[in-house]
Tab-separated table of C-alpha atoms in Angstrom:
chain	number	residue	atom	x	y	z
A	1	MET	CA	45.800	-24.989	77.828
A	2	LEU	CA	47.861	-25.295	74.909
A	3	HIS	CA	44.757	-24.627	73.015
A	4	VAL	CA	43.533	-21.373	74.000
A	5	PHE	CA	47.173	-20.013	74.152
A	6	ARG	CA	47.312	-20.889	70.767
A	7	GLU	CA	43.385	-18.983	69.717
A	8	PHE	CA	45.028	-15.777	71.833
A	9	GLY	CA	47.527	-15.769	68.967
A	10	MET	CA	50.541	-17.748	70.617
A	11	GLY	CA	53.350	-17.148	68.382
A	12	LYS	CA	51.178	-15.409	66.234
A	13	ASN	CA	50.596	-11.458	66.700
A	14	LEU	CA	47.665	-11.820	68.700
A	15	MET	CA	49.570	-13.415	71.500
A	16	GLU	CA	51.196	-9.596	71.571
A	17	GLU	CA	47.684	-8.109	72.310
A	18	ARG	CA	48.076	-10.452	75.245
A	19	VAL	CA	51.459	-9.015	76.746
A	20	SER	CA	50.824	-5.651	77.282
A	21	ALA	CA	47.289	-3.161	77.580
A	22	CYS	CA	45.884	-1.038	75.264
A	23	GLY	CA	47.749	2.118	75.057
A	24	THR	CA	47.383	5.500	72.983
A	25	ALA	CA	50.911	6.544	72.221
A	26	LEU	CA	51.373	4.502	69.491
A	27	ASP	CA	48.529	4.623	67.412
A	28	GLU	CA	50.384	5.089	63.940
A	29	TYR	CA	51.227	1.370	64.685
A	30	GLY	CA	48.033	-0.439	64.504
A	31	LYS	CA	46.632	-2.035	67.293
A	32	ASN	CA	48.226	-4.968	67.358
A	33	GLU	CA	51.913	-3.264	67.953
A	34	THR	CA	50.380	-1.017	70.344
A	35	GLN	CA	49.591	-3.758	71.951
A	36	VAL	CA	52.231	-5.293	72.192
A	37	LEU	CA	54.750	-2.591	72.937
A	38	LEU	CA	52.964	-0.662	75.773
A	39	GLU	CA	54.562	-2.581	77.760
A	40	VAL	CA	58.195	-2.081	76.887
A	41	THR	CA	57.469	1.022	76.161
A	42	ASP	CA	55.996	1.891	79.670
A	43	LEU	CA	59.992	0.291	81.050
A	44	LEU	CA	62.305	3.033	78.752
A	45	GLU	CA	59.937	5.683	79.848
A	46	LYS	CA	60.910	4.718	83.377
A	47	CYS	CA	64.358	4.228	82.380
A	48	LYS	CA	64.551	6.674	80.849
A	49	LYS	CA	63.147	9.606	84.151
A	50	ASP	CA	65.541	8.035	86.709
A	51	ALA	CA	68.622	8.017	83.874
A	52	ASN	CA	70.273	10.261	85.599
A	53	LYS	CA	70.270	8.221	88.864
A	54	LYS	CA	71.233	5.087	90.231
A	55	LEU	CA	68.942	3.224	88.956
A	56	ASP	CA	67.801	-0.524	89.681
A	57	LEU	CA	66.384	-2.215	86.906
A	58	ARG	CA	64.432	-5.192	89.129
A	59	GLN	CA	61.576	-3.665	90.420
A	60	TYR	CA	61.304	-2.120	86.303
A	61	PHE	CA	61.509	-5.517	85.375
A	62	HIS	CA	59.541	-7.616	87.862
A	63	ALA	CA	56.994	-4.674	86.786
A	64	ALA	CA	57.061	-5.329	83.256
A	65	VAL	CA	57.075	-9.535	83.194
A	66	GLY	CA	54.488	-9.865	86.294
A	67	SER	CA	52.222	-7.504	83.699
A	68	VAL	CA	52.757	-9.768	81.065
A	69	ILE	CA	51.464	-12.983	83.247
A	70	ASN	CA	48.652	-10.955	84.956
A	71	SER	CA	47.137	-10.013	81.801
A	72	ILE	CA	47.493	-13.465	79.942
A	73	LEU	CA	45.542	-14.793	83.026
A	74	PHE	CA	43.070	-12.362	84.056
A	75	GLY	CA	43.387	-10.007	81.208
A	76	TYR	CA	44.580	-6.438	83.194
A	77	ARG	CA	48.053	-5.347	84.134
A	78	PHE	CA	49.201	-3.619	87.394
A	79	GLY	CA	49.796	0.146	87.204
A	80	GLU	CA	50.158	2.499	89.940
A	81	THR	CA	46.743	1.901	91.287
A	82	ASN	CA	47.104	-2.093	92.374
A	83	MET	CA	50.730	-2.166	92.123
A	84	SER	CA	50.707	-2.909	96.168
A	85	ASP	CA	48.625	-6.494	95.111
A	86	PHE	CA	51.691	-7.491	92.739
A	87	LEU	CA	53.911	-6.073	95.013
A	88	TYR	CA	52.526	-8.751	97.558
A	89	LEU	CA	52.029	-11.612	95.435
A	90	LYS	CA	56.430	-11.509	94.102
A	91	GLU	CA	57.012	-11.692	97.439
A	92	THR	CA	54.847	-13.844	98.218
A	93	LEU	CA	56.777	-16.200	95.382
A	94	ASP	CA	60.214	-15.427	97.231
A	95	ARG	CA	59.655	-16.370	100.207
A	96	ILE	CA	57.918	-19.774	98.648
A	97	MET	CA	60.570	-20.297	96.635
A	98	GLU	CA	63.210	-19.426	98.753
A	99	ILE	CA	61.458	-22.061	101.216
A	100	TYR	CA	61.502	-24.922	98.198
A	101	ALA	CA	65.379	-24.058	97.816
A	102	ARG	CA	66.333	-25.115	101.270
A	103	PRO	CA	68.184	-28.804	101.708
A	104	GLU	CA	65.491	-29.423	103.924
A	105	PHE	CA	62.993	-29.186	101.018
A	106	ILE	CA	64.262	-31.255	99.175
A	107	MET	CA	65.009	-34.111	101.961
A	108	TRP	CA	61.407	-33.928	103.094
A	109	MET	CA	60.729	-34.657	99.639
A	110	PHE	CA	61.832	-37.963	99.258
A	111	PHE	CA	61.293	-37.872	103.341
A	112	PRO	CA	57.529	-37.212	104.192
A	113	ILE	CA	58.049	-38.625	107.466
A	114	LEU	CA	60.607	-35.965	107.828
A	115	ARG	CA	57.509	-33.640	108.714
A	116	TYR	CA	56.445	-35.484	112.121
A	117	ILE	CA	60.341	-34.731	113.212
A	118	PRO	CA	60.472	-31.734	115.193
A	119	PHE	CA	63.838	-29.806	113.187
A	120	PHE	CA	60.742	-29.605	110.405
A	121	TRP	CA	57.516	-28.360	112.048
A	122	ASN	CA	58.962	-24.360	111.233
A	123	PHE	CA	59.760	-24.960	108.465
A	124	ASN	CA	56.671	-26.401	107.524
A	125	LYS	CA	54.609	-24.208	109.273
A	126	GLY	CA	56.117	-21.413	107.221
A	127	ALA	CA	55.945	-23.578	103.438
A	128	LYS	CA	52.201	-24.485	104.341
A	129	GLU	CA	51.367	-20.684	105.363
A	130	ASN	CA	52.956	-19.239	102.009
A	131	ASN	CA	50.880	-21.248	99.940
A	132	ASP	CA	48.182	-20.708	101.822
A	133	ILE	CA	48.497	-16.703	101.447
A	134	LEU	CA	49.365	-17.804	97.521
A	135	PHE	CA	46.645	-20.455	96.758
A	136	GLY	CA	43.712	-17.675	98.493
A	137	MET	CA	45.565	-14.710	96.105
A	138	ILE	CA	44.544	-16.497	93.187
A	139	ASP	CA	41.328	-17.897	94.469
A	140	SER	CA	39.834	-14.348	94.952
A	141	GLN	CA	40.797	-13.320	91.715
A	142	ILE	CA	39.164	-16.161	90.020
A	143	GLU	CA	36.145	-15.574	92.000
A	144	ALA	CA	36.131	-12.045	90.805
A	145	HIS	CA	36.946	-12.387	87.406
A	146	LYS	CA	33.738	-15.148	87.628
A	147	ALA	CA	31.918	-12.539	88.534
A	148	GLU	CA	32.292	-10.290	85.747
A	149	ILE	CA	32.026	-13.205	83.195
A	150	ASP	CA	29.349	-12.973	79.953
A	151	PHE	CA	29.126	-16.790	79.654
A	152	ASP	CA	27.372	-16.159	76.560
A	153	SER	CA	29.472	-14.670	75.083
A	154	GLU	CA	31.835	-16.958	72.924
A	155	LYS	CA	34.896	-15.051	72.802
A	156	SER	CA	37.223	-14.946	75.732
A	157	THR	CA	39.904	-12.427	76.721
A	158	ASP	CA	42.230	-14.031	79.196
A	159	TYR	CA	43.128	-17.893	80.187
A	160	VAL	CA	40.847	-17.659	82.979
A	161	GLU	CA	38.355	-16.578	81.404
A	162	ALA	CA	38.072	-19.139	78.610
A	163	PHE	CA	38.920	-22.174	81.460
A	164	LEU	CA	35.559	-20.752	83.478
A	165	LYS	CA	33.533	-20.647	80.140
A	166	GLU	CA	34.880	-24.241	79.356
A	167	GLN	CA	34.422	-25.907	82.681
A	168	LYS	CA	30.264	-24.499	82.132
A	169	ARG	CA	30.009	-26.124	79.353
A	170	HIS	CA	31.246	-29.365	80.937
A	171	GLU	CA	29.646	-28.917	84.242
A	172	ASN	CA	28.167	-32.346	83.683
A	173	GLU	CA	30.859	-33.829	83.347
A	174	PRO	CA	33.149	-35.234	86.268
A	175	ASP	CA	36.265	-36.227	84.701
A	176	PHE	CA	36.879	-32.367	83.619
A	177	GLY	CA	39.052	-30.724	85.343
A	178	GLY	CA	37.920	-28.360	88.657
A	179	MET	CA	38.930	-25.175	90.160
A	180	ASN	CA	42.222	-26.683	91.784
A	181	GLN	CA	43.523	-27.750	87.455
A	182	LEU	CA	42.642	-23.789	87.267
A	183	ARG	CA	44.706	-22.481	90.090
A	184	ASN	CA	47.392	-24.771	90.136
A	185	THR	CA	48.051	-24.013	86.258
A	186	CYS	CA	47.878	-20.387	87.774
A	187	ILE	CA	50.404	-20.563	89.845
A	188	ASP	CA	52.761	-22.527	87.728
A	189	LEU	CA	52.889	-20.430	85.463
A	190	TRP	CA	53.861	-17.196	87.906
A	191	ALA	CA	56.236	-19.363	89.437
A	192	ALA	CA	57.650	-20.752	86.584
A	193	GLY	CA	57.901	-17.506	84.022
A	194	MET	CA	58.150	-14.592	86.495
A	195	GLU	CA	61.941	-15.205	88.144
A	196	THR	CA	63.211	-17.131	84.656
A	197	THR	CA	62.184	-14.019	82.522
A	198	SER	CA	63.573	-11.374	84.681
A	199	ASN	CA	66.880	-13.342	85.721
A	200	THR	CA	67.229	-13.530	82.043
A	201	LEU	CA	66.811	-9.723	81.428
A	202	TYR	CA	69.397	-9.582	83.975
A	203	TRP	CA	71.921	-11.335	82.772
A	204	GLY	CA	71.616	-9.754	79.289
A	205	VAL	CA	71.875	-5.974	80.569
A	206	LEU	CA	74.700	-7.061	82.524
A	207	TYR	CA	76.678	-8.596	79.438
A	208	VAL	CA	75.903	-6.094	76.876
A	209	LEU	CA	76.811	-4.185	79.246
A	210	MET	CA	80.367	-6.008	79.832
A	211	ASN	CA	81.454	-6.046	76.344
A	212	PRO	CA	80.428	-2.624	73.842
A	213	GLU	CA	81.581	-4.465	71.153
A	214	VAL	CA	78.680	-6.781	70.892
A	215	GLN	CA	76.567	-3.707	72.208
A	216	ARG	CA	77.783	-1.683	69.321
A	217	ASN	CA	77.557	-4.801	66.737
A	218	ILE	CA	73.103	-5.035	68.134
A	219	HIS	CA	73.100	-1.348	67.625
A	220	GLU	CA	74.210	-1.613	63.822
A	221	GLU	CA	72.192	-4.158	63.029
A	222	MET	CA	69.112	-2.726	64.148
A	223	ASP	CA	70.173	0.756	62.861
A	224	ARG	CA	70.551	-1.123	59.640
A	225	GLU	CA	67.210	-3.289	59.389
A	226	ILE	CA	64.592	-1.318	61.657
A	227	GLY	CA	65.759	2.019	61.363
A	228	SER	CA	65.114	4.235	64.537
A	229	GLN	CA	61.586	5.496	63.959
A	230	ARG	CA	59.577	2.173	65.602
A	231	LEU	CA	59.989	-0.086	68.386
A	232	ILE	CA	60.747	-3.682	67.533
A	233	THR	CA	58.891	-6.526	67.816
A	234	ILE	CA	58.241	-10.137	67.337
A	235	ALA	CA	57.718	-9.419	63.485
A	236	ASP	CA	61.464	-8.650	63.113
A	237	ARG	CA	62.917	-11.663	64.390
A	238	SER	CA	63.844	-13.286	61.697
A	239	LEU	CA	65.891	-10.388	60.299
A	240	LEU	CA	67.623	-9.520	63.089
A	241	HIS	CA	70.143	-12.457	63.383
A	242	TYR	CA	72.821	-11.335	65.423
A	243	MET	CA	70.737	-10.478	67.907
A	244	ASN	CA	69.012	-13.855	68.052
A	245	ALA	CA	72.432	-14.776	68.580
A	246	VAL	CA	73.513	-13.243	71.488
A	247	ILE	CA	70.362	-13.569	73.271
A	248	ALA	CA	70.693	-17.302	72.959
A	249	GLU	CA	74.093	-17.127	73.697
A	250	ILE	CA	73.126	-14.733	77.264
A	251	GLN	CA	70.691	-17.985	77.904
A	252	ARG	CA	73.421	-20.052	77.286
A	253	SER	CA	75.876	-18.490	79.367
A	254	ALA	CA	73.467	-16.898	82.409
A	255	ASN	CA	72.616	-20.927	82.908
A	256	LEU	CA	69.745	-19.792	84.653
A	257	LEU	CA	68.790	-23.659	85.668
A	258	PRO	CA	71.260	-25.683	86.311
A	259	LEU	CA	69.298	-28.271	86.819
A	260	ASN	CA	65.797	-29.884	85.479
A	261	VAL	CA	63.505	-30.901	87.761
A	262	PHE	CA	63.613	-34.641	89.153
A	263	HIS	CA	62.434	-37.258	86.266
A	264	GLU	CA	62.198	-41.551	86.826
A	265	THR	CA	63.024	-43.859	84.521
A	266	THR	CA	59.698	-45.787	83.826
A	267	GLU	CA	61.554	-48.729	82.815
A	268	ASP	CA	65.263	-50.193	82.500
A	269	VAL	CA	67.512	-48.217	79.937
A	270	VAL	CA	71.433	-47.988	79.375
A	271	ILE	CA	73.146	-44.523	78.834
A	272	ASP	CA	76.414	-44.063	78.265
A	273	GLY	CA	77.344	-47.419	78.930
A	274	HIS	CA	75.473	-47.118	82.369
A	275	HIS	CA	72.534	-49.211	83.253
A	276	ILE	CA	70.196	-47.185	84.986
A	277	PRO	CA	67.508	-49.242	86.794
A	278	ALA	CA	63.232	-48.733	86.066
A	279	LYS	CA	61.727	-46.537	88.869
A	280	THR	CA	65.571	-44.829	89.023
A	281	LEU	CA	65.168	-41.198	90.585
A	282	PHE	CA	67.211	-38.816	88.422
A	283	LEU	CA	68.208	-34.841	87.834
A	284	PRO	CA	69.943	-34.061	84.873
A	285	GLN	CA	72.404	-31.191	84.742
A	286	ILE	CA	71.585	-28.928	81.958
A	287	SER	CA	74.798	-26.324	83.170
A	288	SER	CA	77.140	-29.895	81.489
A	289	VAL	CA	75.390	-29.030	78.407
A	290	MET	CA	75.617	-25.230	79.110
A	291	TYR	CA	79.622	-25.242	79.608
A	292	ASP	CA	80.449	-28.601	77.087
A	293	GLU	CA	82.523	-26.947	74.674
A	294	LYS	CA	82.140	-29.815	72.359
A	295	VAL	CA	78.274	-29.055	71.978
């Protein structure tokens, strides 16, 4: 997976091409700049259009982030003609995340036998139904994509195409990842990337709105280092020291994931004088680091 992302330019300008679809509004900046800026430009245009009325930025952030994820996975963004597909996918993901956040799910995860108790039946049914919907949506996209792929071409335009081509090259190797692996990778990217990115943007807007002095400092730095004739790109990151600090502080203060996922010790360990036996489940509390004034 990381190999494919690096081929697409992870950490380089080529990844910017996957962040958005191609457009003509910014052709003077060159192909790479046009690719990365279109999604941002589309978002800004929508905001300008609704500038004189109450504005809920969530729908714009969701669509922009969803387009980025989908363009990496399947090579296309969401526009007016297929926005309903994205909204259905987003609603399904929301239902799944809501179910997984319930205390019943945590209990069921630790004690699978609880699925046989009537109280948990509806919970299990709801989780399975929504998972099946999500699996079906991803599977149908993969199958449709498979029918369009030129397997004789060396170049891949998205992750799914690269995976399927690699799978075909290893079709006689039973240990090579199958469709379940591809499907689960797609779902992981959607589940892990959608809400975290959108919520970071929400909190960023809120914190900056609540701190006018920070707004002024950001604006002054951008005017000084970039000017007002173009949008900012990833290549400008090294010039914007104040902006980098603001983003880091937003992520710290927002504390989007106060708890990490469950882990298990593989051997006996001692942490801060506490003996923790092997095979012990533990849940790292990220917020304790985020809000520790000594760090």
